[in-house]
Short mmCIF file of C-alpha atoms in Angstrom, two decimals:
data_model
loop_
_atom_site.label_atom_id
_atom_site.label_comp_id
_atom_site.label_asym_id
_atom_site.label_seq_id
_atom_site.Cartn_x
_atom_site.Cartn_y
_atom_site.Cartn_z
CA UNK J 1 63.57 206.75 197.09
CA UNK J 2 60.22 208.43 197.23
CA UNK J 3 57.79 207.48 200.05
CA UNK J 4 54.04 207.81 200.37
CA UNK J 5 52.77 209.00 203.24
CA UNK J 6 52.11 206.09 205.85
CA UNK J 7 48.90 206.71 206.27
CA UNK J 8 46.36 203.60 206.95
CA UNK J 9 44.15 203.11 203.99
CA UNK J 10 40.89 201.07 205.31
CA UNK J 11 40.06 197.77 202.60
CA UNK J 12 37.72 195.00 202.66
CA UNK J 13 39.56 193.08 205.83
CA UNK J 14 37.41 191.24 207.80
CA UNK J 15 37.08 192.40 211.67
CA UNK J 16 40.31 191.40 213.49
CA UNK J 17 39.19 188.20 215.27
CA UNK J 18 40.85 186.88 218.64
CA UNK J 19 43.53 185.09 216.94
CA UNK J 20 46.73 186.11 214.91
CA UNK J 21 45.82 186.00 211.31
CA UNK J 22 47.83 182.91 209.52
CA UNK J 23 49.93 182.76 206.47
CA UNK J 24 46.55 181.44 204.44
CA UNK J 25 45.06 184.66 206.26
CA UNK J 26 47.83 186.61 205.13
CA UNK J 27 47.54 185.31 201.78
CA UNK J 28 43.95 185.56 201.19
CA UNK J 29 44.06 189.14 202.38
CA UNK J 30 46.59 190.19 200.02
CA UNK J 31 45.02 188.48 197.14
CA UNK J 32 41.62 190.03 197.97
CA UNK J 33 43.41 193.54 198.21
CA UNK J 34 45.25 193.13 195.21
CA UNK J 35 41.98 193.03 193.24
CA UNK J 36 41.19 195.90 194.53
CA UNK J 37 41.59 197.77 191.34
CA UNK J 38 40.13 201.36 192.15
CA UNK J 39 42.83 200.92 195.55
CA UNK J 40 45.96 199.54 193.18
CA UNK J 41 45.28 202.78 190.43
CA UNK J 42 45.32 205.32 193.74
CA UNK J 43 48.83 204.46 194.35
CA UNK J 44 51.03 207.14 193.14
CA UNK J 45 54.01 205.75 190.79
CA UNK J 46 57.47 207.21 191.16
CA UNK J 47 59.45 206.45 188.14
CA UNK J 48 62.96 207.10 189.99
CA UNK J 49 61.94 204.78 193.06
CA UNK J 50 59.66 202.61 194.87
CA UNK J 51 56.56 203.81 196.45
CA UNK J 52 54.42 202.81 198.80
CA UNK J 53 51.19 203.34 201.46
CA UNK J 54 50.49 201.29 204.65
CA UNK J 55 47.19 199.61 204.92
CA UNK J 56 45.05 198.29 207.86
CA UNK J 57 45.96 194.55 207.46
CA UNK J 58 43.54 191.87 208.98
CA UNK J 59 44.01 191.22 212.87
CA UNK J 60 46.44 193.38 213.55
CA UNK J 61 48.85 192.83 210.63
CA UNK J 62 51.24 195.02 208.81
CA UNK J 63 50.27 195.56 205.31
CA UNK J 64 51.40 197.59 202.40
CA UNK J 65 50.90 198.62 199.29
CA UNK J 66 53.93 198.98 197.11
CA UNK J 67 55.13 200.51 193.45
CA UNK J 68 58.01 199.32 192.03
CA UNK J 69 59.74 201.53 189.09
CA UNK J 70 61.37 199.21 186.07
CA UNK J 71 64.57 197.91 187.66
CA UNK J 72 64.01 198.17 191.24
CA UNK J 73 64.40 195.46 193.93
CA UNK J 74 64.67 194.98 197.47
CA UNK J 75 67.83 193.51 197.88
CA UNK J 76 68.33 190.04 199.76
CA UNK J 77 66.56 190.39 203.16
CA UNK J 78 64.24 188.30 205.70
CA UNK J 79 61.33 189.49 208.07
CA UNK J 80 62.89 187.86 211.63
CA UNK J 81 59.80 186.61 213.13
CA UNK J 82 57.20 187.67 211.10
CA UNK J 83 55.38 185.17 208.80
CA UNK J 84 54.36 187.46 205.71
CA UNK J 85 52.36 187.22 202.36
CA UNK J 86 52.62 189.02 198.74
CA UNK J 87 50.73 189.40 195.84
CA UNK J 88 51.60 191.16 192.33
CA UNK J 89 48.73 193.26 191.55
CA UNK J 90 49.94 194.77 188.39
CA UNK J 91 53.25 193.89 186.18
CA UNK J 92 55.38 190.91 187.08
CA UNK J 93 57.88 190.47 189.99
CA UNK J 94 60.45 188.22 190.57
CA UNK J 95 61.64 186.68 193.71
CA UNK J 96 64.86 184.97 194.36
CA UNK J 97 64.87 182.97 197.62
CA UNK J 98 66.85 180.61 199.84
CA UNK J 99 65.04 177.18 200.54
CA UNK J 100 66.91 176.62 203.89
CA UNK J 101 66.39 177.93 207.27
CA UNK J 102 68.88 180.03 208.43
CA UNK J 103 70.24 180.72 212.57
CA UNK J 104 68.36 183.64 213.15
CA UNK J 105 71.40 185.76 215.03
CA UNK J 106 74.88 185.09 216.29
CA UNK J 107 76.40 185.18 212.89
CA UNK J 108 77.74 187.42 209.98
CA UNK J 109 78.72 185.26 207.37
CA UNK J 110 76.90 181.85 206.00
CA UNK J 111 78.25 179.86 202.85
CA UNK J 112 75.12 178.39 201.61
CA UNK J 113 74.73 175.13 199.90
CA UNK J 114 74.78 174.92 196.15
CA UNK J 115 71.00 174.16 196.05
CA UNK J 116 69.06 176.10 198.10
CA UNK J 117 68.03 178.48 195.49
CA UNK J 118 64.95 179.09 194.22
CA UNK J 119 62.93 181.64 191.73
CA UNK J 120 59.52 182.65 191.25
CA UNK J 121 58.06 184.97 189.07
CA UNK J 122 54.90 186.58 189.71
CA UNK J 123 53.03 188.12 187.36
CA UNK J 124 49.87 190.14 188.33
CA UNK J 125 47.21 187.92 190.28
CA UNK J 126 50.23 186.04 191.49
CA UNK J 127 51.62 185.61 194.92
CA UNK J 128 52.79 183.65 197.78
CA UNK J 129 53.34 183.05 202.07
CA UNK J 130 56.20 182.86 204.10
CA UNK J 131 57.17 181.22 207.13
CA UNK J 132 59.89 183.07 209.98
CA UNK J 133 63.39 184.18 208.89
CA UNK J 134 62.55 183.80 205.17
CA UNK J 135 64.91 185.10 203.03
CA UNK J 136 65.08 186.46 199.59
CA UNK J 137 64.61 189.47 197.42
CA UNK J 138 62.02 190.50 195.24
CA UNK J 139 62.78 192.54 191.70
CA UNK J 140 60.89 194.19 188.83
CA UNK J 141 62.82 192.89 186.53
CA UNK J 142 61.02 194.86 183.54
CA UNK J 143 62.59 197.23 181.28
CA UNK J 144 59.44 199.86 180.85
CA UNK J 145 56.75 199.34 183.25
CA UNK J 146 56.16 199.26 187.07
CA UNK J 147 54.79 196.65 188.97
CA UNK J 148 52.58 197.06 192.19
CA UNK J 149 52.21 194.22 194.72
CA UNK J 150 50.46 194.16 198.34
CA UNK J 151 52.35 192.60 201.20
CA UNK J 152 51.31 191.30 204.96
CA UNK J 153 53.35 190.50 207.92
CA UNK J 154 52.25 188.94 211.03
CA UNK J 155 53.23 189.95 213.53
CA UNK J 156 54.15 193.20 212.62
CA UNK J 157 57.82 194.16 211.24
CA UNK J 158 60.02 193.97 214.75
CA UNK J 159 62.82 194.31 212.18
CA UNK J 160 64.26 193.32 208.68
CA UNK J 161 67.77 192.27 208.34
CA UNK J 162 69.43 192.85 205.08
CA UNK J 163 72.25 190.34 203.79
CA UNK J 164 74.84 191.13 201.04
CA UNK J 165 75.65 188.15 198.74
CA UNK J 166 78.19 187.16 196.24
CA UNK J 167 78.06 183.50 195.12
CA UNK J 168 77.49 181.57 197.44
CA UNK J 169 78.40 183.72 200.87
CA UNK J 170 75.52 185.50 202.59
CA UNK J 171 76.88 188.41 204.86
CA UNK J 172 74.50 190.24 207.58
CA UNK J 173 74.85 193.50 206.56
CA UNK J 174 72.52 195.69 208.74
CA UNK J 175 69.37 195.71 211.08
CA UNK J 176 66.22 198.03 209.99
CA UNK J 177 63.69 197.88 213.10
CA UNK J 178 60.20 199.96 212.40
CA UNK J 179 61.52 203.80 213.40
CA UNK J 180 63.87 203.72 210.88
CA UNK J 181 61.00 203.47 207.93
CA UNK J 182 58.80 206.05 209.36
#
């Protein structure tokens, strides 16, 4: 996996105000900064694996900017307390997600109901908010071209837990917290 430097890259965010930024705020930021095209063309493409740059989110977010090579995904995860926003800004992604709300710890293994399922693409301009403990993965599905998509969590990352699945049984199968990505 290749991995841009995390360095902040300032955008068009308005002053952080007093209070934590919302999932509209989220989502408003990302679709602003997804416009951004001279920002989304400085963001160097890896064709092997996904690449990406931190940016200065509004008050006091995490935000990112991130390439994703044809075939590439994130694998089934959630964003424990965060509440988060993405936008494609170029290409199309897809995201698979779970319309239920899930215990947030003291278990390993979940059968999930037949219909909590759901799919989204997300071609460029496209995007969406989150609530807490949201789960799903996101893919570039595309044969031949990479996508790029901006992304905001509030409050920042305190860790991402990433499930396993086959069928309908969703296994916890490790903790990420923030050192491990730096």
């Amino acid at each position: 996996m290749s991995v841009s430097p995390s360095v902040p890259v300032p955008t068009t965010a308005p002053p952080a105000s007093a209070s934590a930024p919302t999932q509209a705020d989220l989502l408003d930021f990302v679709r602003r900064t997804a416009a951004d095209a001279e920002l989304i063309a400085s963001l160097p493409l890896d064709p092997e694996g996904r690449t990406w740059v931190r940016l200065v989110g509004p008050g006091g977010s995490e935000a990112w900017l991130i390439g994703w090579p044809p075939g590439t995904g994130t694998g089934w995860h959630d964003h424990a307390e965060s509440v988060g926003a993405f936008v494609t800004a170029a290409g199309e992604l897809k995201e698979n997600a779970l319309a239920a709300r899930l215990p947030a710890d003291g278990w390993r293994t979940l059968e999930l109901a037949d219909d909590v399922d759901r799919e989204r693409r997300l071609p460029a301009g496209e995007g969406r908010s989150f609530g807490r403990h949201h789960v799903h993965e996101v893919l570039n599905e595309s044969t031949d071209r990479h996508a790029i998509s901006v992304h905001a969590y509030y409050p920042p990352l305190p860790q991402i837990r990433r499930y396993s699945r086959v069928g309908q049984v969703l296994r916890l199968e490790q903790v990420e917290r923030p050192e491990d990505w730096q």
